[in-house]
Short mmCIF file of C-alpha atoms and ligand atoms in Angstrom, two decimals:
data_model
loop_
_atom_site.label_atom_id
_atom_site.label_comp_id
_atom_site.label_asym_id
_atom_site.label_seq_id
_atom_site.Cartn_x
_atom_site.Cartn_y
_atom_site.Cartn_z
CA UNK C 875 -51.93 41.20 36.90
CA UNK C 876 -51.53 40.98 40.31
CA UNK C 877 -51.89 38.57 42.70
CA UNK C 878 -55.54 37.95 44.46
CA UNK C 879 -55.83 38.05 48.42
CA UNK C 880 -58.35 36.55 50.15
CA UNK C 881 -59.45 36.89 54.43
CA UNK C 882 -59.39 33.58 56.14
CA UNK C 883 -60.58 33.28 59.57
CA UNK C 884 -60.11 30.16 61.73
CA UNK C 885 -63.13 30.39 63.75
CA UNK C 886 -63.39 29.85 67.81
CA UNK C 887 -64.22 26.07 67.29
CA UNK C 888 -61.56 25.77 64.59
CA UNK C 889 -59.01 27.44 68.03
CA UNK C 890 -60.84 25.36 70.37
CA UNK C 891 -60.11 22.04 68.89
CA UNK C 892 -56.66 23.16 68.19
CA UNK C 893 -56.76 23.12 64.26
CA UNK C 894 -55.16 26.23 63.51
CA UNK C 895 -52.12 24.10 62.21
CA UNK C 896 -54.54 21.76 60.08
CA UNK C 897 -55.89 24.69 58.67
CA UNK C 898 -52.63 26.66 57.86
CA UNK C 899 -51.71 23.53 56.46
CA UNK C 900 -54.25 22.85 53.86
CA UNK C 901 -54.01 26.61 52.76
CA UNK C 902 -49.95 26.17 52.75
CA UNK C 903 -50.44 22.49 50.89
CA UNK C 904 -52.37 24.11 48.26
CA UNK C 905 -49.61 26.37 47.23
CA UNK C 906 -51.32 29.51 48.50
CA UNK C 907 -48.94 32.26 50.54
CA UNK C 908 -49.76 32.99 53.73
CA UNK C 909 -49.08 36.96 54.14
CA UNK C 910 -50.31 38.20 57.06
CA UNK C 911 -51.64 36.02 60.16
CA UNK C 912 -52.97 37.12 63.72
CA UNK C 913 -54.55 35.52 66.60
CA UNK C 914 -57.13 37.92 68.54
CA UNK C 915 -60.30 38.13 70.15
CA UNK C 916 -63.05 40.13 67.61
CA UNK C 917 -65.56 42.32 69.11
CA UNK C 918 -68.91 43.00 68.91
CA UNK C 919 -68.38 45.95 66.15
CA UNK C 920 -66.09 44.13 64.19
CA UNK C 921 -68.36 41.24 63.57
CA UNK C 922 -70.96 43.32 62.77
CA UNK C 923 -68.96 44.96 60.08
CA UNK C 924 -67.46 41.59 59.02
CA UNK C 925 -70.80 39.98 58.83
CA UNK C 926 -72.97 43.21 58.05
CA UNK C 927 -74.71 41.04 54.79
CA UNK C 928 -76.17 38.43 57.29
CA UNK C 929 -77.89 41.73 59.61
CA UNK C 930 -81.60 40.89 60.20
CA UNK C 931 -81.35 37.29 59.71
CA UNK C 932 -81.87 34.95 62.30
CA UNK C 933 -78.60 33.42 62.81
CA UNK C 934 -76.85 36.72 63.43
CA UNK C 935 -77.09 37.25 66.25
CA UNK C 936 -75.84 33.30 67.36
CA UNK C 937 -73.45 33.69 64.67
CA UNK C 938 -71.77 37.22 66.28
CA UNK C 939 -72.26 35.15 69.94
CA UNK C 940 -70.58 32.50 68.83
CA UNK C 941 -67.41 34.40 66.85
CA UNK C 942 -66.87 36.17 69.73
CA UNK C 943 -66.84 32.85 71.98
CA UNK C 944 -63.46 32.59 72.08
CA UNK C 945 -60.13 33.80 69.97
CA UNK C 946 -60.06 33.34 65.98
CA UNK C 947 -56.82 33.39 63.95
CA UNK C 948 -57.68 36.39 61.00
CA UNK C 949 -55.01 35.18 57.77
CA UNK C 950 -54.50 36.61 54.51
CA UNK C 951 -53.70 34.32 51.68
CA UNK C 952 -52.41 34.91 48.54
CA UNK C 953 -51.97 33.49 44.75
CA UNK C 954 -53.95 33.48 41.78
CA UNK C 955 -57.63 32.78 42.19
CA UNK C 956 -57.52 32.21 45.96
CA UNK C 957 -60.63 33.16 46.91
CA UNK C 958 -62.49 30.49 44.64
CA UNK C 959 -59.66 28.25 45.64
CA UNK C 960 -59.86 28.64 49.69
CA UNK C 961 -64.01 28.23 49.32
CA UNK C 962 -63.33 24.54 47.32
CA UNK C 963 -60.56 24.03 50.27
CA UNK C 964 -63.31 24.75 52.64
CA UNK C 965 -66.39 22.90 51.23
CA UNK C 966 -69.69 24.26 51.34
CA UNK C 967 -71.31 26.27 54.44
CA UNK C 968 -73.38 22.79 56.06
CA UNK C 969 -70.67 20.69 57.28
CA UNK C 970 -73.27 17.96 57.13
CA UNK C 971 -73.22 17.49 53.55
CA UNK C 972 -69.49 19.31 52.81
CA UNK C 973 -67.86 17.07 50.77
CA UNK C 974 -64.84 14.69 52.70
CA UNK C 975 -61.25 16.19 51.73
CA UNK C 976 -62.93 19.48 52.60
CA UNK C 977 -61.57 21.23 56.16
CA UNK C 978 -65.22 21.17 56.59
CA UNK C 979 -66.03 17.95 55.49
CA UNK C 980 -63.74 16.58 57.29
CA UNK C 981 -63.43 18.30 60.45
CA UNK C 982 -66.89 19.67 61.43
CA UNK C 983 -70.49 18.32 62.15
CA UNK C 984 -73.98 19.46 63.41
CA UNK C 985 -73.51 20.58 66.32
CA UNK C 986 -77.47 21.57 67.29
CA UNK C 987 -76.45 24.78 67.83
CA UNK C 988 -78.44 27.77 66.40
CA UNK C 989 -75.47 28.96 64.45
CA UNK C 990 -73.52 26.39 61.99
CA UNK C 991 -70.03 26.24 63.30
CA UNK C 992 -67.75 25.47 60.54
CA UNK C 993 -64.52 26.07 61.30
CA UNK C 994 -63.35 28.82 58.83
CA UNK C 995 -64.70 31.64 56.76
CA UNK C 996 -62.74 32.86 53.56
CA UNK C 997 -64.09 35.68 51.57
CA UNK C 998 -66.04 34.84 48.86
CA UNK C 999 -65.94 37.77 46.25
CA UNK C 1000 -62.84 40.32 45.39
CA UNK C 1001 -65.17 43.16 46.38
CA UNK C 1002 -65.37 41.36 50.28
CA UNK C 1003 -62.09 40.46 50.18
CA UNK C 1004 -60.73 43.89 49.90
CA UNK C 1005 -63.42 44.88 52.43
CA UNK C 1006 -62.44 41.86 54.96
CA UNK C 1007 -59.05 42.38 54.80
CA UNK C 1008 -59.26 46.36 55.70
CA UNK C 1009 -61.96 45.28 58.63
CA UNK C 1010 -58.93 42.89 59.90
CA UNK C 1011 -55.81 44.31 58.91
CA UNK C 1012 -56.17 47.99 58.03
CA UNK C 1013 -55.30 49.34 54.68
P1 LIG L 2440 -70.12 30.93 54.36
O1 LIG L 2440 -69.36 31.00 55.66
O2 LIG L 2440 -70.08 29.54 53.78
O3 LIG L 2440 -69.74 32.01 53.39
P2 LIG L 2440 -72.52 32.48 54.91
O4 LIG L 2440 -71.70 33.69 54.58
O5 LIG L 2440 -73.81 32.30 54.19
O6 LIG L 2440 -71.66 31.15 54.73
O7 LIG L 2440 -72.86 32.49 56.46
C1 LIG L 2440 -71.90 32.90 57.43
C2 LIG L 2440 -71.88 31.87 58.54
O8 LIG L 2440 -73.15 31.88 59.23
C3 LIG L 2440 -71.72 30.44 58.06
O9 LIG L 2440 -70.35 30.08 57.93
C4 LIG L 2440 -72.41 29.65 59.13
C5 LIG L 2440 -73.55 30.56 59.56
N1 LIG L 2440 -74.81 30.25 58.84
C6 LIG L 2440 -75.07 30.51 57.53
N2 LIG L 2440 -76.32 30.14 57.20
C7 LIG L 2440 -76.88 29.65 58.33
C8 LIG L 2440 -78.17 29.10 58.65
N3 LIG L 2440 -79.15 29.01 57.74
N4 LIG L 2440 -78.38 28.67 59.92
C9 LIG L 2440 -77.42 28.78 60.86
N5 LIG L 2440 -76.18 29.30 60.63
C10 LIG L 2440 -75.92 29.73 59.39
MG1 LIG L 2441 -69.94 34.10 53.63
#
């Protein structure tokens, strides 16, 4: 059996507030392998692609804004059952009520804004995984 790989993102607030270490750290605590890491700024298609599930809805827009707001670090992580393992890491999607010990229960809040900023993404299937990862990091 090999190895699962989920996509990680550290999102523009996560860079702003200079918690790309934090975050790297928590994955790396965990025992997961970091494989592949890059800083960059996304465009416009490449959120649309990443995020194509959330098209129509009326945070996408303020959601593709806001990812393209500033740099993001794009990481794949490795190790068995990483993808389940990086969403507990991360806590649930409303930082409001993510649980503490979560990177974003501990690190992020409301912010009013019309998008939740939350510090990372990770993939959240093996079927968006693969599909993340190519969007990020080619085949
Ligand atoms: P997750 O990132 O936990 O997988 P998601 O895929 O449902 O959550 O949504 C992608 C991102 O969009 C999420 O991290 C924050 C934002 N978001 C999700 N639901 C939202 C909502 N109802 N209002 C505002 N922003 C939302
Ligand atoms: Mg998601």
């Amino acid at each position: 059996m090999s190895t699962e790989k989920t996509l990680i993102l550290v999102k523009p607030d996560g860079v702003r507030r200079q918690l790309v270490g934090e975050v790297i750290s928590r994955i790396e605590n965990k025992g997961y392998v970091i494989t592949a890491m890059q800083m960059m700024q996304a465009d416009r298609a490449l959120l649309e692609r990443h995020y194509t599930e959330h098209q129509g809805k009326p945070f996408f827009e303020p959601l593709v804004e806001f990812m393209m707001s500033g740099p993001i670090v794009a990481i794949v992580a490795e190790g068995n059952r990483v993808i389940e393992g990086f969403r507990s890491l991360a806590g649930v999607t409303d930082p409001t009520v993510a649980a503490p010990g979560t990177i974003r229960g501990d690190l992020a809040r409301d912010q009013g804004t019309k998008v939740v900023q939350n510090i990372v993404h990770g993939s959240d299937s093996q079927e968006s995984a693969a599909r993340e990862i190519e969007i990020f990091f080619g085949k």
